PDB file of C-alpha atoms and ligand atoms in Angstrom:
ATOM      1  CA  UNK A 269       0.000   0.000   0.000  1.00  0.00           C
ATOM      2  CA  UNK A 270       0.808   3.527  -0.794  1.00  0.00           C
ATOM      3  CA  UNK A 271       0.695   5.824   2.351  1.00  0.00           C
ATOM      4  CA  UNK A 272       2.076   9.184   0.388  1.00  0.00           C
ATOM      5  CA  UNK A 273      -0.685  11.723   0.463  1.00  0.00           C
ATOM      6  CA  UNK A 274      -1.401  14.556  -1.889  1.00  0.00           C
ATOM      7  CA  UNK A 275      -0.546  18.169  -0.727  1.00  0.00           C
ATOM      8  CA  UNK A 276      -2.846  20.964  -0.769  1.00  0.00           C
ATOM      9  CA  UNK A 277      -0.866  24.286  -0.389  1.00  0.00           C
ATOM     10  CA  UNK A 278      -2.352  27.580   0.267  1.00  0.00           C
ATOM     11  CA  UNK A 279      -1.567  30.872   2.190  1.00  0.00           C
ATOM     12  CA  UNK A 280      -4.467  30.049   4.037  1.00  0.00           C
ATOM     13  CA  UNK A 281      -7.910  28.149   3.902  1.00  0.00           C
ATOM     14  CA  UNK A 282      -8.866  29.111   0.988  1.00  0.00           C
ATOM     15  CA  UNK A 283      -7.610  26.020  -0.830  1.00  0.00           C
ATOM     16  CA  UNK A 284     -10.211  24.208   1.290  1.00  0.00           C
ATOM     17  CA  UNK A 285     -12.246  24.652  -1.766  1.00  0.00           C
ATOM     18  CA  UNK A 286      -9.814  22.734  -3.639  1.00  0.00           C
ATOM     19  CA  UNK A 287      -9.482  19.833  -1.223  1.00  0.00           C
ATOM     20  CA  UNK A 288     -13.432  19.750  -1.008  1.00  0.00           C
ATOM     21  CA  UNK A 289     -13.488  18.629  -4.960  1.00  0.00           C
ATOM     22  CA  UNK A 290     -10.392  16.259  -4.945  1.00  0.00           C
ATOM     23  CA  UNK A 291     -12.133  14.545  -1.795  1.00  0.00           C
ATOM     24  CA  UNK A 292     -15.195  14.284  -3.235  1.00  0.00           C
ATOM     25  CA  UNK A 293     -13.455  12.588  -6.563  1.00  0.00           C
ATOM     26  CA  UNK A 294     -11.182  10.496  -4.483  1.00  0.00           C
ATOM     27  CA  UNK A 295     -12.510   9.940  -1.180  1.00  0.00           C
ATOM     28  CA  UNK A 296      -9.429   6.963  -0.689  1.00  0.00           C
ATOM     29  CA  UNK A 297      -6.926   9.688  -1.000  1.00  0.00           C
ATOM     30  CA  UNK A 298      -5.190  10.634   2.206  1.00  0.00           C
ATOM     31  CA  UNK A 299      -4.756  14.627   1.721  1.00  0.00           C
ATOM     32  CA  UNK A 300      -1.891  16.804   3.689  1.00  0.00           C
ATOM     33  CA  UNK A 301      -3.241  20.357   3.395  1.00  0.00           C
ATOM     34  CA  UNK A 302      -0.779  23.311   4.169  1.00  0.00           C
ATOM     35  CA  UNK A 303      -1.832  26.771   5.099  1.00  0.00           C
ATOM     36  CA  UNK A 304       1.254  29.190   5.127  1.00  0.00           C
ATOM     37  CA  UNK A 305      -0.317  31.290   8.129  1.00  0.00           C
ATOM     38  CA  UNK A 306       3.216  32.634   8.872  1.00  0.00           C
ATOM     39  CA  UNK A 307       2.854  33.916   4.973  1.00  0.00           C
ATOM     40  CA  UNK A 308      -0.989  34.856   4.719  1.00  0.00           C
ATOM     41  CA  UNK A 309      -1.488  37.336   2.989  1.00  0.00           C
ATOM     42  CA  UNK A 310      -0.246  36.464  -0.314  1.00  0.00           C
ATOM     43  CA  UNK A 311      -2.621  38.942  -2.331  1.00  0.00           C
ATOM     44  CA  UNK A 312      -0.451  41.451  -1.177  1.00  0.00           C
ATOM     45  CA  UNK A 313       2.951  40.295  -1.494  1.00  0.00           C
ATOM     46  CA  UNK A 314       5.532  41.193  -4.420  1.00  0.00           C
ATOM     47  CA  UNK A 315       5.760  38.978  -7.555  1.00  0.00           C
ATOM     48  CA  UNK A 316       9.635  38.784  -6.060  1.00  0.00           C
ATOM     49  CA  UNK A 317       8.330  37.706  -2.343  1.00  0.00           C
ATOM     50  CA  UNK A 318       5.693  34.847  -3.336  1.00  0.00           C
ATOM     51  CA  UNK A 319       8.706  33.718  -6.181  1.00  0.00           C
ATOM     52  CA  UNK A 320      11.079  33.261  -3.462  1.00  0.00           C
ATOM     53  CA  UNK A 321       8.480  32.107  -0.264  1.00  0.00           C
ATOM     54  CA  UNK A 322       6.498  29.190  -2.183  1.00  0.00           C
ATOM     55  CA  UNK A 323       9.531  27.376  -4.037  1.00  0.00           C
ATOM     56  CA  UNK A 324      11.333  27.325  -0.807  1.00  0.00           C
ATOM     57  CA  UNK A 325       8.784  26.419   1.301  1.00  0.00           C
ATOM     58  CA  UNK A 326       7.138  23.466  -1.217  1.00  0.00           C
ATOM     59  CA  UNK A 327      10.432  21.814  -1.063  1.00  0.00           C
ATOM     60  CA  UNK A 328      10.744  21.739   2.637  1.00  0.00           C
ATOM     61  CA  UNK A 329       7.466  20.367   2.862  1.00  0.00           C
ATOM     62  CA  UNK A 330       7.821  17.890   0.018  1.00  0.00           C
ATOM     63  CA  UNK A 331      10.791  16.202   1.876  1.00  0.00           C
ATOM     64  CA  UNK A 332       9.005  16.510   5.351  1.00  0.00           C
ATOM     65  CA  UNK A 333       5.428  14.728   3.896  1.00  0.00           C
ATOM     66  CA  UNK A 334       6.600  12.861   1.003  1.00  0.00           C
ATOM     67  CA  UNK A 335       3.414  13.722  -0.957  1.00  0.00           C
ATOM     68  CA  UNK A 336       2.982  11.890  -4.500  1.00  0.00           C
ATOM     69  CA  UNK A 337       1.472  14.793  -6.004  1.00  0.00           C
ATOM     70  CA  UNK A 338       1.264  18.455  -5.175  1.00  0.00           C
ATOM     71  CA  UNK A 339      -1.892  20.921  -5.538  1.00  0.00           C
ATOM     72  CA  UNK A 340      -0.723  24.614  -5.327  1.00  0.00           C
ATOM     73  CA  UNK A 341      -4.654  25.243  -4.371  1.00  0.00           C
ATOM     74  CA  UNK A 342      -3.813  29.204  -4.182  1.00  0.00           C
ATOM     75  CA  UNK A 343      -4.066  30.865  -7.702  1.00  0.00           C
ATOM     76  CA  UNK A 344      -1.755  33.951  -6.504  1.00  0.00           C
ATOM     77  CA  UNK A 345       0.852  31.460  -5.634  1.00  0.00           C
ATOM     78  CA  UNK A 346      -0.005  29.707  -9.090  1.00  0.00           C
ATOM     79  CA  UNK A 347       0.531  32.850 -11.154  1.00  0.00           C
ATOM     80  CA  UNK A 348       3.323  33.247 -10.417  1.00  0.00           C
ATOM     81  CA  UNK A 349       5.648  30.819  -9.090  1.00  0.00           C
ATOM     82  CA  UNK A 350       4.357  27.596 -10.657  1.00  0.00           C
ATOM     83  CA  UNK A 351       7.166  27.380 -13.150  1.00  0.00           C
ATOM     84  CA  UNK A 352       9.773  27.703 -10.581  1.00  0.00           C
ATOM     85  CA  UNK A 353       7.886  25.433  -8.201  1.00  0.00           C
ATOM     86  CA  UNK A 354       8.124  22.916 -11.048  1.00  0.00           C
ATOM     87  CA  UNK A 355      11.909  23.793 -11.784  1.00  0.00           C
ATOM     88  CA  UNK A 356      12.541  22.835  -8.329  1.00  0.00           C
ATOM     89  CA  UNK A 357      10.892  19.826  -7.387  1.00  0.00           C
ATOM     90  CA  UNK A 358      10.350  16.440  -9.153  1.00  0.00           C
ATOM     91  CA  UNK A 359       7.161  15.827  -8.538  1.00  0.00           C
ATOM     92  CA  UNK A 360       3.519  16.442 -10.217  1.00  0.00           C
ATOM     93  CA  UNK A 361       2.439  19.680  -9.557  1.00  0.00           C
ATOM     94  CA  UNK A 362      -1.201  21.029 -10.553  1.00  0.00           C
ATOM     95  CA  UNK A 363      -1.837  24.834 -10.410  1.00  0.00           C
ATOM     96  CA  UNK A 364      -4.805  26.578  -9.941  1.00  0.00           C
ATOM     97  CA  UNK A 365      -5.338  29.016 -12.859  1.00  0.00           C
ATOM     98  CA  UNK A 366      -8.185  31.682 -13.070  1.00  0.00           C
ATOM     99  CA  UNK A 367     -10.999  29.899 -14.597  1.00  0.00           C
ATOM    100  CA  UNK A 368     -11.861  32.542 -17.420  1.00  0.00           C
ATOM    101  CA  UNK A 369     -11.936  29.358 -20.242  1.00  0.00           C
ATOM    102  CA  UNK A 370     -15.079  28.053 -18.664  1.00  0.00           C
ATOM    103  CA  UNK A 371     -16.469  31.592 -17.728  1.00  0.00           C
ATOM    104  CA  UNK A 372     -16.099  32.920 -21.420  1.00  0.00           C
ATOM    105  CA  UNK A 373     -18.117  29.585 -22.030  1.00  0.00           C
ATOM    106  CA  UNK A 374     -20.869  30.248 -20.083  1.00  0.00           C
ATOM    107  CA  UNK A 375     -21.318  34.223 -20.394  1.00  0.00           C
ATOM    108  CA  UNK A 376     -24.261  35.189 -22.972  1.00  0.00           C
ATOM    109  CA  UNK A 377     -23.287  38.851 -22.577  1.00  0.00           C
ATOM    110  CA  UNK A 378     -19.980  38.755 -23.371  1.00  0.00           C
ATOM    111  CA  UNK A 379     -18.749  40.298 -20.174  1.00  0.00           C
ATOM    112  CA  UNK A 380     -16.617  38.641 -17.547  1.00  0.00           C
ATOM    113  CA  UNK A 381     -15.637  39.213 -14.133  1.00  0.00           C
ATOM    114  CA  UNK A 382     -12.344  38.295 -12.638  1.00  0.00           C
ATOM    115  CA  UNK A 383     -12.517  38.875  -9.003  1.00  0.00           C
ATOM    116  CA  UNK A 384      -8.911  37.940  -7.160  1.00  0.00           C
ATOM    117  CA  UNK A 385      -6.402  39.113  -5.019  1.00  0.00           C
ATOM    118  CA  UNK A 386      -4.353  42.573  -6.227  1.00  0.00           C
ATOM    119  CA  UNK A 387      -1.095  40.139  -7.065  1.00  0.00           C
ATOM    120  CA  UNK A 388      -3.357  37.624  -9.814  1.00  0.00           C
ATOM    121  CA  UNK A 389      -5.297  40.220 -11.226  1.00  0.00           C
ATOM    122  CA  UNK A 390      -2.231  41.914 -12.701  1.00  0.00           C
ATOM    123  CA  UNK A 391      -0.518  38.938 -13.571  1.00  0.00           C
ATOM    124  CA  UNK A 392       0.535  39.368 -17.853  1.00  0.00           C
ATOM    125  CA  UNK A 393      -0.956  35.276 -17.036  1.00  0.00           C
ATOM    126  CA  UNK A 394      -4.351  36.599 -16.591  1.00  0.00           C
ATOM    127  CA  UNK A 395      -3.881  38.907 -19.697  1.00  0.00           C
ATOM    128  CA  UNK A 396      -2.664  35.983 -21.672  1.00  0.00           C
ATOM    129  CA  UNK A 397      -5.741  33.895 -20.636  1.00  0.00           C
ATOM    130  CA  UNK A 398      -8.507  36.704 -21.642  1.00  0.00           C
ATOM    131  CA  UNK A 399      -6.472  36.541 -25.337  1.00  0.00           C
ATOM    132  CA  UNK A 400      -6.516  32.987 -25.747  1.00  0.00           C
ATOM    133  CA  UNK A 401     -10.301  31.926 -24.264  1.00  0.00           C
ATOM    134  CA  UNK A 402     -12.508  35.299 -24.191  1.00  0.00           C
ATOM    135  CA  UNK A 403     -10.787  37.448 -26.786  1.00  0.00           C
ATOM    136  CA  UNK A 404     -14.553  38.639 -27.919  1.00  0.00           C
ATOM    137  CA  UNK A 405     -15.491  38.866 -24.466  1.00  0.00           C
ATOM    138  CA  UNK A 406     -14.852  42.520 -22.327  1.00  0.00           C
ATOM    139  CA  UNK A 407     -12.827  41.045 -19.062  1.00  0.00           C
ATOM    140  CA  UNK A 408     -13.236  42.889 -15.673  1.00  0.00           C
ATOM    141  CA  UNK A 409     -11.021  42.442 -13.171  1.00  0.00           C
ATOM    142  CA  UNK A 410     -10.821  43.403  -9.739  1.00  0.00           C
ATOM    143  CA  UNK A 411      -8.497  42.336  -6.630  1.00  0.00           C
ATOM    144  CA  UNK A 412      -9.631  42.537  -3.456  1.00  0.00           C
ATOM    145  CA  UNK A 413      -7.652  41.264  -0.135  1.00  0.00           C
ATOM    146  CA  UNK A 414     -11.237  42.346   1.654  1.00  0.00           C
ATOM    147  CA  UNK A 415     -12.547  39.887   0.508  1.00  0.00           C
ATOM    148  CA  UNK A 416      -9.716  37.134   1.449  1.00  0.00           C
ATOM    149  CA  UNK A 417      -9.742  38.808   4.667  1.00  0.00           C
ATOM    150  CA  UNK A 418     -13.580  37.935   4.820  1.00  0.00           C
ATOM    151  CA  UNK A 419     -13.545  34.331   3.650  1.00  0.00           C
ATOM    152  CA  UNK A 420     -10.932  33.831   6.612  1.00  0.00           C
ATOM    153  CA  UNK A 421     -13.323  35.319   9.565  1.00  0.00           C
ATOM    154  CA  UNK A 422     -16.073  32.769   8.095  1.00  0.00           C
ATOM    155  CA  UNK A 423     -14.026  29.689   8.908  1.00  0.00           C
ATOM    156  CA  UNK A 424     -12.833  31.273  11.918  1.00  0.00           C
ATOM    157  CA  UNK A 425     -16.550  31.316  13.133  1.00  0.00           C
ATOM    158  CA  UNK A 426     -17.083  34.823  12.655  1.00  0.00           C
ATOM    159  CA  UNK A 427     -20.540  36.532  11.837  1.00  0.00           C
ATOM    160  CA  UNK A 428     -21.289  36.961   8.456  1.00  0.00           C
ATOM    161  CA  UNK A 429     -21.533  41.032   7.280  1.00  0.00           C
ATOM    162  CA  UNK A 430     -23.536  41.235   4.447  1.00  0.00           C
ATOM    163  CA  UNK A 431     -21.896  45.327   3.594  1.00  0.00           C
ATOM    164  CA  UNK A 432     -18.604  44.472   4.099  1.00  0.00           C
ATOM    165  CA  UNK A 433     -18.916  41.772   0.982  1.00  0.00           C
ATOM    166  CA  UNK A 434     -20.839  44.683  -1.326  1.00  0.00           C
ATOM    167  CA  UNK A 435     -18.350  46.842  -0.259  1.00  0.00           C
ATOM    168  CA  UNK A 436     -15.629  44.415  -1.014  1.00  0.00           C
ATOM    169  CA  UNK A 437     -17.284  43.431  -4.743  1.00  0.00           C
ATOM    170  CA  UNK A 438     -18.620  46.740  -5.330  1.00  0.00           C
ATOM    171  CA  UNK A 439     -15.166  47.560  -7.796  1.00  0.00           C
ATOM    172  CA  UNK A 440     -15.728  45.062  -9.855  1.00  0.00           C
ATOM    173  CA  UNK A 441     -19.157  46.275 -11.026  1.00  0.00           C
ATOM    174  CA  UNK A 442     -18.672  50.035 -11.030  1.00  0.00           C
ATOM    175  CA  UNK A 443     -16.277  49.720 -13.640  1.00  0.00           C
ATOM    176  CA  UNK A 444     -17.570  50.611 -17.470  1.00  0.00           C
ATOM    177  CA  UNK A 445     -19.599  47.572 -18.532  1.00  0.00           C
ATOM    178  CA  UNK A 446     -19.962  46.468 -14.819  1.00  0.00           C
ATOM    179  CA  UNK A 447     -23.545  46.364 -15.016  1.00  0.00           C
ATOM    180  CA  UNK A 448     -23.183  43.386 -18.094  1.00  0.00           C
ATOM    181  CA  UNK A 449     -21.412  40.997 -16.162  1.00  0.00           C
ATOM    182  CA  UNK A 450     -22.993  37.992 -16.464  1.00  0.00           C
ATOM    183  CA  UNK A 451     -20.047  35.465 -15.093  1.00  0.00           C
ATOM    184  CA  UNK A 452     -17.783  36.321 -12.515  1.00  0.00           C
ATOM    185  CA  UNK A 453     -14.840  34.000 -12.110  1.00  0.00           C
ATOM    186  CA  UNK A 454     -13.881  33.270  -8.681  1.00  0.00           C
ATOM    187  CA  UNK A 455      -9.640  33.720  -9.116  1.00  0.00           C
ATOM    188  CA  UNK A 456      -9.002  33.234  -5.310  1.00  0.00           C
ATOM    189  CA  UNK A 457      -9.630  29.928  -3.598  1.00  0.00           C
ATOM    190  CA  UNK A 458     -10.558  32.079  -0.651  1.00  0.00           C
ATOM    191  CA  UNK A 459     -13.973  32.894  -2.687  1.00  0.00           C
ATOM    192  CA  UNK A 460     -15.761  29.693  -3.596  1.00  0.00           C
ATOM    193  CA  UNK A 461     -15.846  29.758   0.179  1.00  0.00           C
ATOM    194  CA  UNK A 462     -18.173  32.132   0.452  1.00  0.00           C
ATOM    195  CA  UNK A 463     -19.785  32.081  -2.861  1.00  0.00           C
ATOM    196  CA  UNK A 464     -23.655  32.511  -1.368  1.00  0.00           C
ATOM    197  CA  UNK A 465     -22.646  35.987   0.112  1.00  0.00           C
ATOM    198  CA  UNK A 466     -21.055  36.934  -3.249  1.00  0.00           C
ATOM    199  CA  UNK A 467     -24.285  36.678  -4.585  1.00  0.00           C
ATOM    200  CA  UNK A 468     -26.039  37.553  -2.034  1.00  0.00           C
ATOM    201  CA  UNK A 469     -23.951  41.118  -2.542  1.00  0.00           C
ATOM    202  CA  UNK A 470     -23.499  41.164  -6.067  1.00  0.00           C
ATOM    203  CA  UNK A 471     -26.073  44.174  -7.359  1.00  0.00           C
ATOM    204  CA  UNK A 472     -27.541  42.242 -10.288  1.00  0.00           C
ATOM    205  CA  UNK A 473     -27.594  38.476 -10.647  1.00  0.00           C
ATOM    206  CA  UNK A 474     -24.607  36.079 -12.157  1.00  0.00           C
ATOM    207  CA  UNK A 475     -23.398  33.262 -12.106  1.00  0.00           C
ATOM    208  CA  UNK A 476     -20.005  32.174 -10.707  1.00  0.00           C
ATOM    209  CA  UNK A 477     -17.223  29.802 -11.514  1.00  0.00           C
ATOM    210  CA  UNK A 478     -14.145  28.508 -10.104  1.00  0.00           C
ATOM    211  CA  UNK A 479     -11.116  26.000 -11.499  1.00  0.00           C
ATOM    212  CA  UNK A 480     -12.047  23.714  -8.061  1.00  0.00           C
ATOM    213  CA  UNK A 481     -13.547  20.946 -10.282  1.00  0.00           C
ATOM    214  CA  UNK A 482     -11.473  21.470 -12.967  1.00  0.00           C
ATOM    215  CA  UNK A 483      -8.001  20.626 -10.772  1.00  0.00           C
ATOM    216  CA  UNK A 484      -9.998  17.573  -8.794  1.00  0.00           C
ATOM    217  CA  UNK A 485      -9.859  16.174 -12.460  1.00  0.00           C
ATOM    218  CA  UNK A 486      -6.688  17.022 -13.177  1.00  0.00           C
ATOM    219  CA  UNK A 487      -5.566  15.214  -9.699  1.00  0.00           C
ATOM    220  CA  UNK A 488      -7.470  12.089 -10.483  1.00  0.00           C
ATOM    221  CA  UNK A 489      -5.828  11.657 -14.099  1.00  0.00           C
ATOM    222  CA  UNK A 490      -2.453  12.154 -12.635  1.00  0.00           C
ATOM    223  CA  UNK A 491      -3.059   9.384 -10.018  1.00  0.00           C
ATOM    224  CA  UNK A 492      -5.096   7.145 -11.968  1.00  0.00           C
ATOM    225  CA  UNK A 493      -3.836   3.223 -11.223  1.00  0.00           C
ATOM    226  CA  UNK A 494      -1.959   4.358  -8.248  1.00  0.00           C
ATOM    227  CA  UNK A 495      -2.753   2.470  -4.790  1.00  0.00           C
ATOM    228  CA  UNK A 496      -3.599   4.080  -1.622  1.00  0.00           C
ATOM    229  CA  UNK A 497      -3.124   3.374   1.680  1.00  0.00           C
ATOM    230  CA  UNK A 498      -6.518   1.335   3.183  1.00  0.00           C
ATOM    231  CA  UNK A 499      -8.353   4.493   5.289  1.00  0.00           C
ATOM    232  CA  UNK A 500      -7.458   8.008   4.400  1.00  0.00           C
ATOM    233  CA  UNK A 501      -6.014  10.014   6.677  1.00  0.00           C
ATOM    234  CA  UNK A 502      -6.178  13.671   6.098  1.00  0.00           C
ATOM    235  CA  UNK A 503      -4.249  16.784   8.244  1.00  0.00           C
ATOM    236  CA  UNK A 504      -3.674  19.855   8.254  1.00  0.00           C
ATOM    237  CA  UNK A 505      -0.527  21.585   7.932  1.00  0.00           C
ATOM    238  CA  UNK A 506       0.056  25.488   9.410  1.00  0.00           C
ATOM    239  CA  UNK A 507       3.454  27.244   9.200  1.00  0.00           C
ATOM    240  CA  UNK A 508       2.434  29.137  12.670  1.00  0.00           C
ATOM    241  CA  UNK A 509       0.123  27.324  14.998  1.00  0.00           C
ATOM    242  CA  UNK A 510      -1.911  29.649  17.508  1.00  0.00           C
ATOM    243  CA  UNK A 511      -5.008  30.863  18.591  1.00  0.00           C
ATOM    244  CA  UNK A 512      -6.205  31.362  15.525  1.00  0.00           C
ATOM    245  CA  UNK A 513      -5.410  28.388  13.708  1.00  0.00           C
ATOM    246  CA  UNK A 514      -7.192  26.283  16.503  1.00  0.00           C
ATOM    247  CA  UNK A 515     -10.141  28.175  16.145  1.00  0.00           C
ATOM    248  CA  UNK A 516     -10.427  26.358  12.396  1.00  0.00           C
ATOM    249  CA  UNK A 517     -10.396  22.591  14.213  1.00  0.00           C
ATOM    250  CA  UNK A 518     -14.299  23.025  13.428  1.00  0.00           C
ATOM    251  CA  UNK A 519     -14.506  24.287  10.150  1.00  0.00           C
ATOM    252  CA  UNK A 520     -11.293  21.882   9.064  1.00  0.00           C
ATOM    253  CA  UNK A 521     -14.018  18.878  10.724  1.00  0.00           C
ATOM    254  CA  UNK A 522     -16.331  20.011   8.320  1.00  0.00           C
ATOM    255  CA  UNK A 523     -13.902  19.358   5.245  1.00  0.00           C
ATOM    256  CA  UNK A 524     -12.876  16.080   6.935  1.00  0.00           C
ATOM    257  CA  UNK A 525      -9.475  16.774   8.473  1.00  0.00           C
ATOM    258  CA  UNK A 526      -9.801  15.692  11.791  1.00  0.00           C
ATOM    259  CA  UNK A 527      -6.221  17.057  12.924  1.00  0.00           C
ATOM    260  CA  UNK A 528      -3.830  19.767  12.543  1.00  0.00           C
ATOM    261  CA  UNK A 529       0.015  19.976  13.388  1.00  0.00           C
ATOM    262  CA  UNK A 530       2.568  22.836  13.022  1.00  0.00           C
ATOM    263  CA  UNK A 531       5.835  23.003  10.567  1.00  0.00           C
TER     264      UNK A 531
HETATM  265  N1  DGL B 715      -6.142  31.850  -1.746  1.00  0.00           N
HETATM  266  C1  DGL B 715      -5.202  32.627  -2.437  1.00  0.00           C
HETATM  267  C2  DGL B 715      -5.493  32.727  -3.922  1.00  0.00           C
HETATM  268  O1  DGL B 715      -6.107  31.835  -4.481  1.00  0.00           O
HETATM  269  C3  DGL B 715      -4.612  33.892  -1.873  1.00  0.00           C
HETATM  270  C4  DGL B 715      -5.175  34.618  -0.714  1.00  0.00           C
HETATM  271  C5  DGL B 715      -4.136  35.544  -0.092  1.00  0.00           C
HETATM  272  O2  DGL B 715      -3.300  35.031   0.639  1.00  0.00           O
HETATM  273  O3  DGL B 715      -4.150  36.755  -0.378  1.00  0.00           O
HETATM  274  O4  DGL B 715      -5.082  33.621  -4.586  1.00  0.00           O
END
């Protein structure tokens, strides 16, 4: 039997949203999900901070969980340091790329929304995937580390504040066009997490999308054939343990992971 889990890797819980679909498409996988919480935020970081931090870091925790397969569930993290994360390490690793291929699919009005943090929604990658999959489409983006901030208090157990999302969203649709959006691509992991208030806030109605589904795919081609150990065990992974990250041991129950350890 193969013990060697895949790794989930995010600046926070955000790639919960990730490790929600892979479980669901391969419930015998044992899954070793990483939070950088010494790191978080990433939205806000240089291109030059998250190309140094997440290389480093993935290889540290490659040799210290021995995963068969890594997930870099965090799109800012994707965006830009995926090539040197695959330079570095010899091992599968899946990205998580804004999902503006399936969004230009589904919009009717030919106006997207790319809601991220500040770091992916300047990325030239962004740029290059609005030429290549919505090139008649008009693509709005807006970052927002708000929002990140937001989709943290949930799973910390914190009330839900319906103003602070508009508030947070309310860029996106202000801009020319903004009232055609009929797809808005969630570009953060953080946001699928709290996808019912997004709509809840949003001033007209749309319809969102994320690459969550796309990547549990991805994961399950990549491993297909391959043996697991008999029961799964999941865990979560912080780079600083304290009072905050134990306040997550419920919402972490919730996506299965029934323990949590430091670096
Ligand atoms: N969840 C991350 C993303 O998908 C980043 C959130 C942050 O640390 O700013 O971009």
């Amino acid at each position: 039997m193969d013990a060697r889990p895949i790794l989930l890797f995010d600046s926070g819980v955000g790639g919960l949203s990730v490790l929600g679909a892979v479980r669901d498409l391969l419930p015998q996988a044992g899954l070793t999900y990483v939070a950088d919480s010494a790191g978080f935020p990433y939205g806000t970081k240089s291109e030059a901070e998250i190309a140094a931090r997440v290389p480093a870091l993935l290889g540290r925790l490659a040799e210290r969980y021995d995963p068969r397969l890594i997930v870099i569930a965090c799109n800012t993290a994707s965006t830009i340091a995926l090539q040197h994360v695959r330079a570095a390490l010899d091992l599968p690793i899946v990205g998580t790329v804004p999902a503006i291929k399936p969004a230009a699919e589904m919009s009717k009005t030919r106006v997207i929304g790319v809601l991220g943090t500040d770091a992916t929604v300047r990325q030239p990658y962004v740029d290059d995937l609005a030429a290549r999959f919505a090139s008649d489409c008009v693509v709005l983006r807006h970052g927002s580390a708000a929002l990140v901030e937001l989709a943290e208090a949930k799973l910390h157990g914190e009330s839900i504040d319906l103003p602070a999302y508009r508030d947070a969203i309310a860029g996106l649709f202000a801009q020319p066009d903004g009232d055609r959006i009929d797809v808005v691509v969630n570009a953060c992991t953080h946001f699928p997490l709290v996808v019912e208030e997004l709509a809840a806030a949003a001033p007209h109605p749309v319809r969102f999308t994320d690459g969550a589904s796309g990547i549990a795919r991805r994961v399950a081609y990549l491993t297909r054939g391959q043996e697991w150990s008999g029961s799964p065990d999941h865990r979560a992974v912080f780079t600083r343990f304290g009072d905050a990250e134990r306040r997550l041991a419920p919402a972490l129950a919730r996506f299965g992971i029934p323990r949590s350890e430091s670096l």
